[in-house]
Coordinates of C-alpha atoms in Angstrom, one line a residue:
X53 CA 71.5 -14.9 -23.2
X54 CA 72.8 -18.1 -24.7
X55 CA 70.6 -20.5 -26.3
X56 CA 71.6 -23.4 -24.2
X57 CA 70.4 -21.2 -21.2
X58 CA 67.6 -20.6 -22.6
X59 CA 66.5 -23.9 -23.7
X60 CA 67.0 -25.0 -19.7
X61 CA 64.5 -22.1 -18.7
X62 CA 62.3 -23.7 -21.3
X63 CA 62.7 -27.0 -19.8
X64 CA 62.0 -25.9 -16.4
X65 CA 59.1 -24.0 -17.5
X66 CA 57.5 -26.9 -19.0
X67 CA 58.2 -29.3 -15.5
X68 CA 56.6 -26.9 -13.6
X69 CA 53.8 -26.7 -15.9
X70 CA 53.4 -30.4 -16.5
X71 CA 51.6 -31.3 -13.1
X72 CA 49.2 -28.6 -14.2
X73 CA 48.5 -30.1 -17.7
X74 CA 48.1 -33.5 -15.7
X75 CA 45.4 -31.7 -13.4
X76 CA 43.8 -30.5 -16.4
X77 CA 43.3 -33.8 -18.7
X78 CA 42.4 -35.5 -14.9
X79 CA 39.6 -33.2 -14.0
X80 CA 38.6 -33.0 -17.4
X81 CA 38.4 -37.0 -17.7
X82 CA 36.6 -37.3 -14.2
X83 CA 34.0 -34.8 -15.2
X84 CA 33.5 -36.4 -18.6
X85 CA 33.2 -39.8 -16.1
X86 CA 30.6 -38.4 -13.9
X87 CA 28.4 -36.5 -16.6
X88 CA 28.6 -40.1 -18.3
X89 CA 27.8 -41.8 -14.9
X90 CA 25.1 -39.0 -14.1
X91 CA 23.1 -39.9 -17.2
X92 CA 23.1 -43.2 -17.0
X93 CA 22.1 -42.9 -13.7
X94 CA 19.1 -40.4 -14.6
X95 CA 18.0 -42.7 -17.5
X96 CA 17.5 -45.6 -14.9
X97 CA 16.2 -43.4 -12.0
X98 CA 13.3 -42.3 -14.9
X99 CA 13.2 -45.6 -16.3
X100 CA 12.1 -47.4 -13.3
X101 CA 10.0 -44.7 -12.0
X102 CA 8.3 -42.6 -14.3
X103 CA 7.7 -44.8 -17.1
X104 CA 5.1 -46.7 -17.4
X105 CA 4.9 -50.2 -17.3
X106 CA 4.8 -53.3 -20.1
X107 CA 1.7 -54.3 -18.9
X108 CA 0.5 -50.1 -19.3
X109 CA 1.6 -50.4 -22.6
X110 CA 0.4 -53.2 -23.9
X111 CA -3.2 -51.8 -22.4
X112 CA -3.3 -48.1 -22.9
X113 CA -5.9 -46.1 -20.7
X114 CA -8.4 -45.1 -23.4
X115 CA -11.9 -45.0 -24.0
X116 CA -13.5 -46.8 -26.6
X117 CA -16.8 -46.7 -27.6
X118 CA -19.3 -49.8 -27.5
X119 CA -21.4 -50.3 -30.3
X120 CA -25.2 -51.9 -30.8
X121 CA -25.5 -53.9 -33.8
X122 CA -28.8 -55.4 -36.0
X123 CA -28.6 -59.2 -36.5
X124 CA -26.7 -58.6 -40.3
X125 CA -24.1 -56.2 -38.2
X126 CA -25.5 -53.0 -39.4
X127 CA -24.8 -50.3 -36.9
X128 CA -27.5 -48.9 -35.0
X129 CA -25.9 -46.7 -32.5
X130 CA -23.2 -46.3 -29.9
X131 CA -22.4 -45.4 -26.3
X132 CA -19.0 -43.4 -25.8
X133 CA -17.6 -41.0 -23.4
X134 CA -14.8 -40.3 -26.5
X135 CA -16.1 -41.3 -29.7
X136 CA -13.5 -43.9 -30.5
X137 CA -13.8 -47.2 -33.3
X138 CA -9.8 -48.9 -32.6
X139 CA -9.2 -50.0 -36.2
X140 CA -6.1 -52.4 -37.2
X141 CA -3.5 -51.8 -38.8
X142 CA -4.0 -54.2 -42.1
X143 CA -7.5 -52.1 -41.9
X144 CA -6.2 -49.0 -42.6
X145 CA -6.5 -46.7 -45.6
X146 CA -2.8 -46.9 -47.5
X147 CA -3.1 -43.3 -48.4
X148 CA -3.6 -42.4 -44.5
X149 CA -0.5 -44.5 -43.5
X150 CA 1.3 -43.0 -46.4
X151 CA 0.7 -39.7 -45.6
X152 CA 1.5 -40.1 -42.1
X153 CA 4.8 -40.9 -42.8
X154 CA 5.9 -38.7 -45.2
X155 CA 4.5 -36.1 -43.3
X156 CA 5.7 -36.7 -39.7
X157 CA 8.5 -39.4 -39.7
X158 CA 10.1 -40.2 -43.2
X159 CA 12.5 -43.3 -41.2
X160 CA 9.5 -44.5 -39.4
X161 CA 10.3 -48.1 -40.8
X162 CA 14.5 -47.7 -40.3
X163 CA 14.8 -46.1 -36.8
X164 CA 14.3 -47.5 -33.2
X165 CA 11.5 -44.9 -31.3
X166 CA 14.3 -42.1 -31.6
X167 CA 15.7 -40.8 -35.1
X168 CA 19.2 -40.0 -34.3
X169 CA 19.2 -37.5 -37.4
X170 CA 16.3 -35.7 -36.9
X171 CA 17.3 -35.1 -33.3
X172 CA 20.7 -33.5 -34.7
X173 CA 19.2 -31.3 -37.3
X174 CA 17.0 -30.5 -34.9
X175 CA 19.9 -29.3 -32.1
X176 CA 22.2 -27.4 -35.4
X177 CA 19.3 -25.7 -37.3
X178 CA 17.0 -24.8 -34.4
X179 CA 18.9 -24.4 -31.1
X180 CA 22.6 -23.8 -32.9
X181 CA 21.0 -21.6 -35.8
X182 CA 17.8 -20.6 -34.8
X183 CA 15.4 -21.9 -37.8
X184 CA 12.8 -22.2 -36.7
X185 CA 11.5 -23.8 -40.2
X186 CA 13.6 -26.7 -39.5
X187 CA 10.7 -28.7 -37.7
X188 CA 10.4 -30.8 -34.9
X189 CA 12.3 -34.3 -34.2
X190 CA 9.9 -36.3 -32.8
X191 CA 9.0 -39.8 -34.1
X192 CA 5.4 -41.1 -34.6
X193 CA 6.7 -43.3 -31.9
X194 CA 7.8 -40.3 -29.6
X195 CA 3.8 -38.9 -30.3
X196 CA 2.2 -41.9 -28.7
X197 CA 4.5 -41.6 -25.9
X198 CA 3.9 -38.1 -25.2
X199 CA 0.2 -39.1 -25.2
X200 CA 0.7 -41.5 -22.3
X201 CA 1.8 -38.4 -19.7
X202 CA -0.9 -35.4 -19.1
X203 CA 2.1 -32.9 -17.7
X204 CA 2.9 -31.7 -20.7
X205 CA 2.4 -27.9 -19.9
X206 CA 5.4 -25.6 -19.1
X207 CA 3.3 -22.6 -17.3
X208 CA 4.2 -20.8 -14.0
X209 CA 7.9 -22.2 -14.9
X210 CA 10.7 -19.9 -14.8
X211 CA 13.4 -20.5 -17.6
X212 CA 15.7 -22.5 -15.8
X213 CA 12.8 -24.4 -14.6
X214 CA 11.2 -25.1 -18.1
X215 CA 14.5 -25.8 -19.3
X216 CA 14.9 -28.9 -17.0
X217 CA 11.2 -30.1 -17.5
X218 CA 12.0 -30.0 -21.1
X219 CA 15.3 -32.2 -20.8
X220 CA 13.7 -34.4 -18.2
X221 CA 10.4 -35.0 -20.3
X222 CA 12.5 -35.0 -23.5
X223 CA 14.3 -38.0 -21.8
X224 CA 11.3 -39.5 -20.4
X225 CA 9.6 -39.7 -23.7
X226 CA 12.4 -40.9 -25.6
X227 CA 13.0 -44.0 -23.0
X228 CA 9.1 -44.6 -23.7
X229 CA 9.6 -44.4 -27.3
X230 CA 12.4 -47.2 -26.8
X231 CA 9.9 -49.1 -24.8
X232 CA 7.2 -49.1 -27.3
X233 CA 9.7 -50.5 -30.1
X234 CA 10.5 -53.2 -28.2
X235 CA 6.7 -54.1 -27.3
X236 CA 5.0 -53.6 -30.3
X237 CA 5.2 -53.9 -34.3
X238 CA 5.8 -50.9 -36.0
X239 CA 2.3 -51.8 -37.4
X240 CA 1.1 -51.8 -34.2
X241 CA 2.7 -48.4 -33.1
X242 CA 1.2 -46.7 -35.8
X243 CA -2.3 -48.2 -35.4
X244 CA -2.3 -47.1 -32.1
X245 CA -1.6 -43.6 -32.4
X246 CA -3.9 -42.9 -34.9
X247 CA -6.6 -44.7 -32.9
X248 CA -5.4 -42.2 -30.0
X249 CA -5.8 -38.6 -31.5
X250 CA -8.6 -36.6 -30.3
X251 CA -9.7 -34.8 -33.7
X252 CA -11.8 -32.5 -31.9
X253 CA -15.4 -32.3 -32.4
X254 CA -16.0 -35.8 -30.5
X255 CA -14.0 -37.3 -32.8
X256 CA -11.2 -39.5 -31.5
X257 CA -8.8 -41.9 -33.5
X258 CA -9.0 -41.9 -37.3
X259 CA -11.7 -44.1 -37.2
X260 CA -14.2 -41.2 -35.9
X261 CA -12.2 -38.8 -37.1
X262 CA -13.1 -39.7 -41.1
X263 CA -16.6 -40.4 -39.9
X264 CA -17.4 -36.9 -38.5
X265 CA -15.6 -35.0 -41.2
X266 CA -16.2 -36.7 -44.1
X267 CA -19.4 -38.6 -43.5
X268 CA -17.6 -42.3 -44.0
X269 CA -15.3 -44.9 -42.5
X270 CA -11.6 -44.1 -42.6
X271 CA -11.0 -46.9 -45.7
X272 CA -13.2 -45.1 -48.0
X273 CA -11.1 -41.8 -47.8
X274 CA -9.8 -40.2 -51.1
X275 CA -6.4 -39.6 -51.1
X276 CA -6.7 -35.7 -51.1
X277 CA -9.6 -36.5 -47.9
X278 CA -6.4 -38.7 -46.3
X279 CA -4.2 -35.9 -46.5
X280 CA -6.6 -33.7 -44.6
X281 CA -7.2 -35.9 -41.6
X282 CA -3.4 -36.6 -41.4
X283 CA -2.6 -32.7 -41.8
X284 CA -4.8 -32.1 -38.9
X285 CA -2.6 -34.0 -36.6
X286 CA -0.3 -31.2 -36.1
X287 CA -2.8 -29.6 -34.5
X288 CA -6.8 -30.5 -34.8
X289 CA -7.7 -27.1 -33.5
X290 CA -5.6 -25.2 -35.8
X291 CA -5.9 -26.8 -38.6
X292 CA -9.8 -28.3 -38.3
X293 CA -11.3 -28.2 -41.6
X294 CA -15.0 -27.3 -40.4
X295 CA -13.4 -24.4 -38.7
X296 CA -10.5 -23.0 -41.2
X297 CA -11.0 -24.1 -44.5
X298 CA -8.4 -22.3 -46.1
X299 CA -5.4 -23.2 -43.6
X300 CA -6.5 -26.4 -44.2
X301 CA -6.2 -26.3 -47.9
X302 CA -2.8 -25.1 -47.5
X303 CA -1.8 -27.8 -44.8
X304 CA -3.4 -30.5 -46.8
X305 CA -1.1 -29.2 -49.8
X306 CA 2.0 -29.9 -47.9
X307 CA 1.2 -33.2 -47.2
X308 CA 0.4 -34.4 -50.8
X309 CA 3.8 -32.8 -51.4
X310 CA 5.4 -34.5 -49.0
X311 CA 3.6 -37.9 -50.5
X312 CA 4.8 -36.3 -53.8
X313 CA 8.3 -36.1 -52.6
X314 CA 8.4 -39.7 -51.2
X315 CA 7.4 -41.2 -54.3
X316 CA 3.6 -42.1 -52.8
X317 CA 2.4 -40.1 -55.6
X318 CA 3.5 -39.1 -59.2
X319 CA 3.5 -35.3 -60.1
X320 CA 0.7 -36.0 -62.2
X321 CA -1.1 -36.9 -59.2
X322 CA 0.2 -34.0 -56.9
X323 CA -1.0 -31.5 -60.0
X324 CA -4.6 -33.2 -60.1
X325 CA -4.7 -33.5 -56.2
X326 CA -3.9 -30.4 -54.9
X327 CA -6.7 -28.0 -56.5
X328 CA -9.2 -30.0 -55.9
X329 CA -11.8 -27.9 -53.4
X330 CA -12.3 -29.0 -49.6
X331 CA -15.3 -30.4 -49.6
X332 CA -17.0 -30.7 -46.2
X333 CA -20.8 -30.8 -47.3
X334 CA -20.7 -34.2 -45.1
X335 CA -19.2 -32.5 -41.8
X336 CA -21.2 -33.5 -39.0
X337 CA -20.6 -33.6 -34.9
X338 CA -21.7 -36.6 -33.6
X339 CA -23.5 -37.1 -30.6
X340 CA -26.1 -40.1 -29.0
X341 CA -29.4 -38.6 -30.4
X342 CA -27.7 -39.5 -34.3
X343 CA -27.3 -42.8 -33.7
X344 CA -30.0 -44.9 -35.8
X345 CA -32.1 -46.3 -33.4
X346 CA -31.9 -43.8 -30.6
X347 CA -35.0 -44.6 -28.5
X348 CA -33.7 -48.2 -29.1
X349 CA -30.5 -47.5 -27.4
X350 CA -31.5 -45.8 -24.9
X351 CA -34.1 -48.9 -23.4
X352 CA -31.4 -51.2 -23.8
X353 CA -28.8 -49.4 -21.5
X354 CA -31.4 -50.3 -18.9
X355 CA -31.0 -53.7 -20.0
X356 CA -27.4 -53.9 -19.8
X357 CA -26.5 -52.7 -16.6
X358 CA -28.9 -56.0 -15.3
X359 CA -27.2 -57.9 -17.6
X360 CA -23.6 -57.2 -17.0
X361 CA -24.4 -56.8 -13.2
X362 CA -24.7 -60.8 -13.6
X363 CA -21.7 -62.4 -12.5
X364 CA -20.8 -64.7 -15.4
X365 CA -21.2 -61.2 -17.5
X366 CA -18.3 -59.6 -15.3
X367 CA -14.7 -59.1 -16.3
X368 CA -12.3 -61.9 -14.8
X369 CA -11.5 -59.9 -12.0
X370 CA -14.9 -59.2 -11.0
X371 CA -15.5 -55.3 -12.3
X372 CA -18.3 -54.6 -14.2
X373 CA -18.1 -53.4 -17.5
X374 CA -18.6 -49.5 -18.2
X375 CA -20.1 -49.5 -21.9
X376 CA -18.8 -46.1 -22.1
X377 CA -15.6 -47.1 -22.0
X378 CA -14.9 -51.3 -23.2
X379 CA -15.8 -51.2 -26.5
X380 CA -17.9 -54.0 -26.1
X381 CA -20.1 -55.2 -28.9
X382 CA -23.4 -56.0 -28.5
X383 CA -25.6 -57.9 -30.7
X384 CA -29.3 -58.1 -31.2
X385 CA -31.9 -59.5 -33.4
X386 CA -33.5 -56.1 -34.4
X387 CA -34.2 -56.0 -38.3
X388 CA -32.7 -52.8 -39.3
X389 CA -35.4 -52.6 -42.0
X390 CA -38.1 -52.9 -39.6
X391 CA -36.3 -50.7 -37.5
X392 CA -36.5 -47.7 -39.9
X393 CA -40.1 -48.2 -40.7
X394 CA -40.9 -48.2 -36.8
X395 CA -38.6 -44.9 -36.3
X396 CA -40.6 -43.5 -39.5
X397 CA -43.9 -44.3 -38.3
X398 CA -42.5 -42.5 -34.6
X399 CA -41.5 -39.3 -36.2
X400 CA -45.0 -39.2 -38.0
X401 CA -46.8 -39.5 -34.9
X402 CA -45.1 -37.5 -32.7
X403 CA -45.7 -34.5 -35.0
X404 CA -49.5 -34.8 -34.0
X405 CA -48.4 -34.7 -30.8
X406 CA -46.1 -31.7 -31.0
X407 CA -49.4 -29.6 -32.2
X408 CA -51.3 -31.2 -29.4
X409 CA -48.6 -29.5 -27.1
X410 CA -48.4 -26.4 -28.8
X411 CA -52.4 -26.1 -28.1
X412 CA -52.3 -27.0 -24.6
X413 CA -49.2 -25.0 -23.8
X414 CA -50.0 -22.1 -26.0
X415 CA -48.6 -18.5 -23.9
X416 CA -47.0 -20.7 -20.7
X417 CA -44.0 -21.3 -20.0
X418 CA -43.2 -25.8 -19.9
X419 CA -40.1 -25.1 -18.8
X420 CA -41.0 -23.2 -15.5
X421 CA -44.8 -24.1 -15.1
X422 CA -45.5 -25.7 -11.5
X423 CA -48.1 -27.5 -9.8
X424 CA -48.4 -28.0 -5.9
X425 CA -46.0 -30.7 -6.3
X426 CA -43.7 -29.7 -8.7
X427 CA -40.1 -29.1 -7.1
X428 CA -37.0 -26.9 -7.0
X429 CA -35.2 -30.1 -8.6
X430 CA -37.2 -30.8 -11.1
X431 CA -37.1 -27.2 -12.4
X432 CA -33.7 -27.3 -12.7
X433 CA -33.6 -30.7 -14.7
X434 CA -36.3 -29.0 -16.9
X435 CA -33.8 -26.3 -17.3
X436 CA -30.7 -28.5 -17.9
X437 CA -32.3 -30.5 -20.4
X438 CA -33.2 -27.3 -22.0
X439 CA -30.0 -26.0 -22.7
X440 CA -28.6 -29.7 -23.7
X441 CA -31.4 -29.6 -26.4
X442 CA -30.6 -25.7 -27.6
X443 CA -27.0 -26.9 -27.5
X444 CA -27.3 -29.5 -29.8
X445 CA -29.4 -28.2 -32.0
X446 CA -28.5 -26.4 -35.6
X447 CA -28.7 -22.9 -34.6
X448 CA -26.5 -22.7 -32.3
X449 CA -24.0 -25.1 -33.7
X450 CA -24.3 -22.5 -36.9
X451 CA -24.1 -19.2 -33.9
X452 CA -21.6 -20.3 -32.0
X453 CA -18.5 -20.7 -34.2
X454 CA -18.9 -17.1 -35.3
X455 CA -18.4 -15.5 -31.7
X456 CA -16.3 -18.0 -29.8
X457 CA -14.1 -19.8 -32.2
X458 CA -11.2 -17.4 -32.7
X459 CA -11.1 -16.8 -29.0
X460 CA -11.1 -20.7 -28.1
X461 CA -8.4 -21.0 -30.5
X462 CA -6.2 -18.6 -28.9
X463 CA -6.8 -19.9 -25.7
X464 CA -5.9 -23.6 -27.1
X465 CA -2.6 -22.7 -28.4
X466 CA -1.7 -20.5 -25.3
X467 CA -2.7 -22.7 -22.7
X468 CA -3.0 -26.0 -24.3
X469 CA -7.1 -27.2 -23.7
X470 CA -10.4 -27.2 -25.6
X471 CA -12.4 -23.9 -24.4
X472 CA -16.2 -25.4 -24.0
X473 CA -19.5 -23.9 -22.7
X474 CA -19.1 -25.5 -19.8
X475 CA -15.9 -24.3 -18.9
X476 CA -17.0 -20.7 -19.8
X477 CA -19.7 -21.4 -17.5
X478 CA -17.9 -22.7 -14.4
X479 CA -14.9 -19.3 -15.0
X480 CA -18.4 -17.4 -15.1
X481 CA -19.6 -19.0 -12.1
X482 CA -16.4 -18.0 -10.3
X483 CA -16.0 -14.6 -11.7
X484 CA -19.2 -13.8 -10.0
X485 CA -18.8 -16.1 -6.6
X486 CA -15.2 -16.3 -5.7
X487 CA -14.5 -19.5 -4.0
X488 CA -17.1 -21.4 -6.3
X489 CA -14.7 -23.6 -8.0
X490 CA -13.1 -24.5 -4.7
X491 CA -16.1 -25.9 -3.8
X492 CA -16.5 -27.2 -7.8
X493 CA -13.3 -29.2 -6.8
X494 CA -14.7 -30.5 -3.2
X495 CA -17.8 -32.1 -5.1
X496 CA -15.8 -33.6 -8.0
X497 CA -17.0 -31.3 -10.9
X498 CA -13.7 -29.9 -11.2
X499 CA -10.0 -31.5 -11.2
X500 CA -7.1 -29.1 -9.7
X501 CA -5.5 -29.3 -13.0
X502 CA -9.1 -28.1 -14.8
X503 CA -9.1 -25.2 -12.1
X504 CA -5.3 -24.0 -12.5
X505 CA -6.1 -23.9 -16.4
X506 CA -9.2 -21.9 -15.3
X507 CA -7.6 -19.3 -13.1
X508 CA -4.4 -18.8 -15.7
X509 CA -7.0 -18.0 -18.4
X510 CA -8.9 -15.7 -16.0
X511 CA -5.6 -13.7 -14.7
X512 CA -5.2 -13.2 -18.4
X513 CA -6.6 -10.4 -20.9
X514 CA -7.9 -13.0 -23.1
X515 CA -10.6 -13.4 -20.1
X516 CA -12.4 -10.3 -21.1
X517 CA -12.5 -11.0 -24.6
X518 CA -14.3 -14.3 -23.6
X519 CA -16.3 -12.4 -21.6
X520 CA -17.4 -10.1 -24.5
X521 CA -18.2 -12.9 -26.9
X522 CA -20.1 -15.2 -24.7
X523 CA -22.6 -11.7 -23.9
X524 CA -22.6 -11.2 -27.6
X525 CA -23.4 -14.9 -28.2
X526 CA -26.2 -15.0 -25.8
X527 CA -27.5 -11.8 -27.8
X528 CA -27.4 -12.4 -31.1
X529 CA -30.2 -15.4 -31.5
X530 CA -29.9 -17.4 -28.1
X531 CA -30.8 -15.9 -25.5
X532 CA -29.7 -16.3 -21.9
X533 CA -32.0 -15.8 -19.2
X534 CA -30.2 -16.5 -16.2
X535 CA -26.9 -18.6 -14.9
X536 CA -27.8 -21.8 -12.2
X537 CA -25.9 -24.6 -10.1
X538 CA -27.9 -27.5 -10.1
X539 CA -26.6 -30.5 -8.3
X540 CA -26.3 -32.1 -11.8
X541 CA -23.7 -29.6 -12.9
X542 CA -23.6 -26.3 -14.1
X543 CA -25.9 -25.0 -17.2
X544 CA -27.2 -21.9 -18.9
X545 CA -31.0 -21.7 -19.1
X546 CA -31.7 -20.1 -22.8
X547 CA -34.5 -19.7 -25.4
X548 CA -34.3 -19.5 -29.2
X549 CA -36.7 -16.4 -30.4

């Protein structure tokens, strides 16, 4: 065939093929155009409706707890649901704000909510090359946004399904991130999330956090004592000093190297730093019977609900305040001195009466005894009040990490909550009545979230294992008599041999 032929067939070949080509780069364009348009479109469908508002924002959801001061300001006690202090930012330790961002976002100060090259590594070494030691691209910023949704658990999804929560909430949290920038300092961003992690142990925000582990306010850390609290924010279960001193040690070593690394400290410093022991000889879980003037507190509150029932004492739009909640500060002209004499002089006196009881009550039972008037009720307060007391006190705080802590910390990495008594308890409850956290829910005990996480841990084999430890607990130095229902709530009814 003669070239010139076969240049026309070439020709022809490539018209016919041309409208094709055309088809191709159209479609291609118009897809491009509607993905574009699509997530635009999804970014302002989320952005109007599933974020929060400014005015959210600017006035997070959290509870603070409201403190009772001594004329001078000495602190004589607090009333909290979440033990929480908010502390500024020009109040924080240095070594705490420099450890939190060499640890978890090195561009803290350069980027805007969303670091564009952490995201990417994140996407080639992860999802593209499957390191899994390439670590997570989330800002500080992202953090606190995460913190402002609870639907953060990816259970009963199949894959397809968890892969679109994951984009969707991925999205969500990064238009809040955005959001956040623009509302706040960066000074004010990080503030906040430190005041918002829950340390475990009652201990929420950094404020409580260095108080219950350490036995001091926040800006009296060490730097090594810094790097502890901070390394627990990966995960305050996991990595909770009191719990796991040794993955602690190594977690708090990564973050002076990271300080290290980011010129916060010299090598000098990293060298001295990193052996030094964990010391948590000053560890203690708080609760409203350590504050200093207990019996103090406790008559006031009576005070204080008359006192803010009164209108002028009211918030502006006409709500009373919870002091649970408020933060509110309340001032009075106790001597702290005197105080501690009169709380001396208490303690010495009640020890004649605690042999007057032991005579009196020697071989009965205080906790059961009735008289003709005695009712059903007040047995079971009796028996509530009981177990709060054997609860709290230092035996079973020193029992009950032994048997129950390795189990609660597989159930809080697999299904994402604390594992308490009382949870045990109301699973329990339900093991042995079904249809008893139905009616949990219908009386307001229980939230359907709180039951969903129940029945997923009971469905599971970790459910006998909890089963297994709780019996051993109850065996091995408390002792449980017997399970109730009080209208109060549910509690187990022990004694201490």
């Amino acid at each position: 065939m003669e070239p010139q032929s076969l240049l026309s067939i070439k020709a022809k070949l490539q018209q016919q093929r041309l409208p094709v080509y055309r088809n191709i780069i159209r479609w291609t364009w118009m897809l491009l155009g509607f993905g574009l348009a699509a997530g635009i479109l999804i970014v302002i469908i989320i952005s109007l409706s599933a974020i929060p508002s400014f005015r959210e924002l600017e006035d997070p959801k959290s509870a603070v707890a409201s403190e009772v001061l001594a004329y001078d300001g000495t602190l004589l006690g607090r009333y909290f649901i979440e033990n929480r202090v908010p502390v500024r930012f020009e109040d924080l330790n240095p070594d705490i704000v420099n450890a939190l961002v060499s640890t978890e976002d090195v561009r803290y100060w350069s980027h805007c909510g969303v670091d564009a090259r952490a995201v990417a590594r994140v996407v080639v070494r992860t999802i593209l090359l499957r390191d899994q030691s390439a670590g997570g691209g989330s800002t500080i910023t992202q953090q606190l946004a995460k913190m402002l949704y609870s639907d953060r658990n990816f259970s009963g999804m199949n894959k397809v399904e968890k892969l679109f929560a994951l984009v969707y909430r991925k999205l969500r949290e990064w238009i809040t991130a955005v959001k956040l920038e623009k509302s706040y300092t960066k000074e004010e961003i990080l503030a906040m999330y430190l005041n918002q992690v829950d340390y475990v142990n009652n201990a929420y925000g950094i404020q409580s956090a260095a108080e219950v582990y350490f036995g001091e306010g926040q800006d009296k850390l060490s730097t090594e004592e810094a790097a502890t609290i901070v390394g627990m924010l990966q995960n305050p279960s996991y990595f909770n000093p009191a719990r796991f001193p040794d993955r602690c040690m190594r977690r708090r070593m990564i973050v002076l190297s990271q300080m290290q690394r980011n010129e916060y400290l010299t090598k000098s410093q990293y060298d001295s730093l990193k052996v030094l022991p964990l010391d948590m000889s000053r560890f203690k879980k708080v609760s409203f019977s350590d504050d200093k003037a207990p019996y103090l507190c406790a008559e006031l509150k009576k005070d204080l609900s008359d006192i803010l029932d009164q209108p002028e004492c009211r918030k502006p739009d006409g709500s009373k305040y919870n002091i649970y909640k408020e933060g509110l500060k309340i001032y009075t002209t106790i001597d702290p001195t005197y105080q501690k004499y009169a709380e001396a002089a208490m303690e010495a006196h009640m020890k004649k009466i605690q042999n007057r009881f032991f005579t009196v009550w020697k071989g009965k039972n205080p906790w059961k005894y009735k008289t003709g008037e005695t009712t059903d009720e007040e047995i079971q307060q009796r028996g509530a009040m009981l177990n709060r007391l054997v609860r709290e006190g230092d035996r079973y705080q020193a029992l009950r990490p032994k048997y129950l802590d390795e189990v609660a910390s597989e159930v809080e990495d697999r299904f994402g909550f604390e594992l308490r008594d009382i949870d045990i308890l109301r699973m329990l409850e339900e093991d042995k009545k079904p249809g008893a956290m139905a009616r949990m829910i219908k009386q307001g005990w229980v939230s359907n979230s709180q039951s969903a996480d129940y029945h997923r841990v009971m469905s599971d084999a970790i459910w006998s294992q909890i089963k297994r430890q709780w019996r051993s607990l109850a065996g091995s130095g408390v002792e449980a008599i017997q399970y109730q229902n009080p209208n109060a709530g549910f509690f187990l009814e022990c004694t201490q041999p």
